[in-house]
Short mmCIF file of C-alpha atoms in Angstrom, two decimals:
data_model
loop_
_atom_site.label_atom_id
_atom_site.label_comp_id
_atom_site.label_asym_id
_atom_site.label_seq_id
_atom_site.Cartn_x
_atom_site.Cartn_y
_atom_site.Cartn_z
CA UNK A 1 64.23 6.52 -70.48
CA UNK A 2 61.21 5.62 -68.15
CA UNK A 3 61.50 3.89 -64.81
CA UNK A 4 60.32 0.32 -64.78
CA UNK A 5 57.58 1.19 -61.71
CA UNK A 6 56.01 4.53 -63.67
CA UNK A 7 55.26 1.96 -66.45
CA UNK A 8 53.12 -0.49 -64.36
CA UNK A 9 51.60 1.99 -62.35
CA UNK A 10 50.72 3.86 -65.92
CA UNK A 11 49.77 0.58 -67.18
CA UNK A 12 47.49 -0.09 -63.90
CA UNK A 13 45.74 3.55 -64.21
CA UNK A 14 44.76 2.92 -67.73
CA UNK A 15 43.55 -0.39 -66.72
CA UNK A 16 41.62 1.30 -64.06
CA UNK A 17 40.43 4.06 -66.14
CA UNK A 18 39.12 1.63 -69.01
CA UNK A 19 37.41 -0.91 -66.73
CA UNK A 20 35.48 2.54 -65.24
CA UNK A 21 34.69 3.26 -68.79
CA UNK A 22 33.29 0.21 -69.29
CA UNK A 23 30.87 0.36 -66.54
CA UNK A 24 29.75 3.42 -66.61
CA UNK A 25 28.83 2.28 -69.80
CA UNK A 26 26.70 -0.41 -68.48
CA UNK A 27 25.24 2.33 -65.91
CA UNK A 28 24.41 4.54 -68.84
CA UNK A 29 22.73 1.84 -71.22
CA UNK A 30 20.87 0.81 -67.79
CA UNK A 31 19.94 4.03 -67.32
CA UNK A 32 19.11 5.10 -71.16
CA UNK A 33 16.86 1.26 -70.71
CA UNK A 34 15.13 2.55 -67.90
CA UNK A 35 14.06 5.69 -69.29
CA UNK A 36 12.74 4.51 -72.19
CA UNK A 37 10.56 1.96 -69.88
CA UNK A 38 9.28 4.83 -67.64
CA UNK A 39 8.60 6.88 -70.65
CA UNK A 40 6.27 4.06 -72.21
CA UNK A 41 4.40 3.48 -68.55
CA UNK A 42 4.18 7.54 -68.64
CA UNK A 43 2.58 7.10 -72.08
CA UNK A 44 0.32 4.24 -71.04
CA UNK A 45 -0.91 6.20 -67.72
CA UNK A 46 -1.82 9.40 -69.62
CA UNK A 47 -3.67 7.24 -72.06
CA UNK A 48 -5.84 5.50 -69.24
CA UNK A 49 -6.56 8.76 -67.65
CA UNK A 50 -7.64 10.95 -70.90
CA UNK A 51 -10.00 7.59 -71.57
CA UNK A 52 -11.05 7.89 -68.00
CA UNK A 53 -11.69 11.62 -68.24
CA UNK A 54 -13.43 11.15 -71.95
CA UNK A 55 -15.91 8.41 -70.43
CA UNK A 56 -16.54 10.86 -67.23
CA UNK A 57 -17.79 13.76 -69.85
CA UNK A 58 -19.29 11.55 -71.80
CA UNK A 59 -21.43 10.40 -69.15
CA UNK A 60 -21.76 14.00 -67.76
CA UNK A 61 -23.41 15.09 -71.02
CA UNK A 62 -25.97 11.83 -70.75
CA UNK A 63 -27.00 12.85 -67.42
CA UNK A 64 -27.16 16.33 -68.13
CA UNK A 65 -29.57 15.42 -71.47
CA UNK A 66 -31.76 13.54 -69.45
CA UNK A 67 -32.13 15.94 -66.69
CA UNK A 68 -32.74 18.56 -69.36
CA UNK A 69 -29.65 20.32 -67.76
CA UNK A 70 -26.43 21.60 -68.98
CA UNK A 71 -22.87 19.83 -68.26
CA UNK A 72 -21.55 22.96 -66.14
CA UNK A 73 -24.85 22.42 -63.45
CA UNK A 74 -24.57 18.73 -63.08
CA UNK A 75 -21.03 19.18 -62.44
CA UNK A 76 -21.46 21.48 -60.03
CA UNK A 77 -23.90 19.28 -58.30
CA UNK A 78 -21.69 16.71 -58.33
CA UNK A 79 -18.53 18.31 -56.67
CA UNK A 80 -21.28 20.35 -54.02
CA UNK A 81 -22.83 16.19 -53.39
CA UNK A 82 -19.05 14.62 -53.08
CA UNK A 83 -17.69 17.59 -50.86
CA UNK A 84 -20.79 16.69 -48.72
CA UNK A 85 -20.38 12.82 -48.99
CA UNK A 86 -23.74 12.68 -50.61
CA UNK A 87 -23.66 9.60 -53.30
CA UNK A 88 -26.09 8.70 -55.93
CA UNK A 89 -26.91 12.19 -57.09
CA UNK A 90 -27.83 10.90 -60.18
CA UNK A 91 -30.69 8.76 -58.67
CA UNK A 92 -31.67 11.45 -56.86
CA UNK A 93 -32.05 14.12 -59.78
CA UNK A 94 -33.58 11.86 -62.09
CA UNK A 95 -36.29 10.83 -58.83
CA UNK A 96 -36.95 14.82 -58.07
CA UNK A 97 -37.63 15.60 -61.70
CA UNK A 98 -40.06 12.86 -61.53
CA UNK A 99 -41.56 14.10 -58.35
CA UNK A 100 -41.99 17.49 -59.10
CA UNK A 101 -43.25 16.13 -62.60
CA UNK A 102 -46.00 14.01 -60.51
CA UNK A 103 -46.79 17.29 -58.46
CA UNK A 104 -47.07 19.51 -61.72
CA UNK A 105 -49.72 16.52 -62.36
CA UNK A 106 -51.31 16.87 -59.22
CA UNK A 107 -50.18 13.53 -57.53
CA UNK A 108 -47.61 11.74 -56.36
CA UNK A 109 -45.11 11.97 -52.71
CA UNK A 110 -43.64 15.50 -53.50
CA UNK A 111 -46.85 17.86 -53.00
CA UNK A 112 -46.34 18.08 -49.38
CA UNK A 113 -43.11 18.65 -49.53
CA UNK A 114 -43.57 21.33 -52.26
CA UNK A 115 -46.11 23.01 -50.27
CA UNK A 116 -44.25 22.69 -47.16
CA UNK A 117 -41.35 23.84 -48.26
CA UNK A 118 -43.23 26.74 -50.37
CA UNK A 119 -41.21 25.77 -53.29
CA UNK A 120 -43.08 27.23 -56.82
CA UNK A 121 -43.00 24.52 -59.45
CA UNK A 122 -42.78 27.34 -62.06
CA UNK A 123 -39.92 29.16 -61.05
CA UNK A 124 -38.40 25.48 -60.62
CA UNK A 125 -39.41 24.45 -64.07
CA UNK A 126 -37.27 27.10 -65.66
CA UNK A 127 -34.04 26.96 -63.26
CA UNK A 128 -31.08 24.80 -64.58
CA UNK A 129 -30.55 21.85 -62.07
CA UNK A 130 -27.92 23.16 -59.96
CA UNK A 131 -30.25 26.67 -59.40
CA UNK A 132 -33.10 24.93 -58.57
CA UNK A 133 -31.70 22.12 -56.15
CA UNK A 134 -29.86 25.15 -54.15
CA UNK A 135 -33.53 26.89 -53.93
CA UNK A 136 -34.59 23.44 -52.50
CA UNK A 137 -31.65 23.88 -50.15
CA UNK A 138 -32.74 27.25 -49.43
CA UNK A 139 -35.92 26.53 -48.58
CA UNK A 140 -34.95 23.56 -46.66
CA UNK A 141 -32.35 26.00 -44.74
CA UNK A 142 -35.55 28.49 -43.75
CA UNK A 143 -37.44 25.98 -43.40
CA UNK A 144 -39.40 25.84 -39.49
CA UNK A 145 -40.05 22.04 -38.92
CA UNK A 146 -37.97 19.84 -37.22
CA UNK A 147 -35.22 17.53 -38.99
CA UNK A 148 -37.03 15.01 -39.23
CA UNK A 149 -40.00 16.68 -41.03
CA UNK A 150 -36.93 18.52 -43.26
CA UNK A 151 -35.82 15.14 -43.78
CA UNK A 152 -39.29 13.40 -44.77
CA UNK A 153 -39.66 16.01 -47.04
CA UNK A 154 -36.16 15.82 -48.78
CA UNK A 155 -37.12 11.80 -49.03
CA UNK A 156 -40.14 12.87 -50.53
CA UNK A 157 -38.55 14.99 -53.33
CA UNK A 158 -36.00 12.16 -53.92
CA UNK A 159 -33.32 12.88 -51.55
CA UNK A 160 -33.20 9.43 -49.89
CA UNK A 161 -29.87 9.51 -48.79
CA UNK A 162 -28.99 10.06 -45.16
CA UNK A 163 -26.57 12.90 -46.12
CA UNK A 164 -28.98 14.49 -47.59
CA UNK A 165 -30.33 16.42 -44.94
CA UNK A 166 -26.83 18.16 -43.82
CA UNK A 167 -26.50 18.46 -48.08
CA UNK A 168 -29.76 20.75 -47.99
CA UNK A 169 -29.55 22.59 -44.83
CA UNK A 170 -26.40 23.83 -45.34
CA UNK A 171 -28.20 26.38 -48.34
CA UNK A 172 -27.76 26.80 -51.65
CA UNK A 173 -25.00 29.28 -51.64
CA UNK A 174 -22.96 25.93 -50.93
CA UNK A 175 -24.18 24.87 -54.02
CA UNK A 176 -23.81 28.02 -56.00
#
């Protein structure tokens, strides 16, 4: 025979035990609900960034076409130009190749600078981009002049930037 008091405290446990149940229920569905939510924004986030990523190579590969350059140099350009705080290396490249197309020509800004700087347009001509804008820097590097004559120079070429000049004298091996 049980005692009256074991019953209601029995009776109380379970009560306790089921109402527990019962939330942790709720805590688990919450839980399961919030999972599922973060695993859709996870989804949605990777999404964005390989379409991010996709447009950034795509837009690599124009540059480097246009530049008559491969992907790997203008890449390399552009992490040597953003380590330096150098923007608008497009603008630049696409200038220099015009310059030093000019020069080839016999005219335009650039012959100064090419002669200056002793760069030779034929060696240039058959270095991919990033080669021959670290023998720019190299030759900028040995260069005697002042910085402002560097600089003028650099401008001429296409290098209008005010970073440019720190880009440049700091050589090509920081390019390489």
């Amino acid at each position: 025979c049980a005692l009256p008091i074991f019953d209601k405290g029995g009776e109380r446990a379970t009560r306790t035990l089921k109402d527990l149940g019962a939330s942790m229920r709720g805590v688990i569905n919450t839980a399961g609900k919030l999972g599922v939510a973060a695993g859709a924004a996870g989804a949605a986030l990777i999404a964005g960034l390989t379409r991010s990523g996709m447009q950034a190579i795509d837009a690599n590969a124009k540059l480097a076409r246009s530049l008559q350059a491969s992907v790997d140099a203008i890449r390399g350009l552009q992490l040597a130009a953003e380590d330096a705080g150098l923007n608008d290396l497009e603008g630049s490249l696409n200038r220099l190749n015009r310059r030093l197309g000019a020069v080839e020509q016999g005219g335009g800004p650039a012959i100064e600078a090419v002669k200056r700087l002793g760069l030779n347009l034929d060696e240039l001509r058959k270095m991919d981009a990033d080669e021959r804008v670290a023998a720019i820097a190299d030759a900028v590097r040995d260069f005697g002049g002042s910085s402002q004559e560097a600089a003028r120079h650099l401008q001429n070429l296409g290098f209008e930037q005010r970073e440019a000049l720190g880009f440049f004298r700091a050589g090509g091996d920081a390019i390489r």
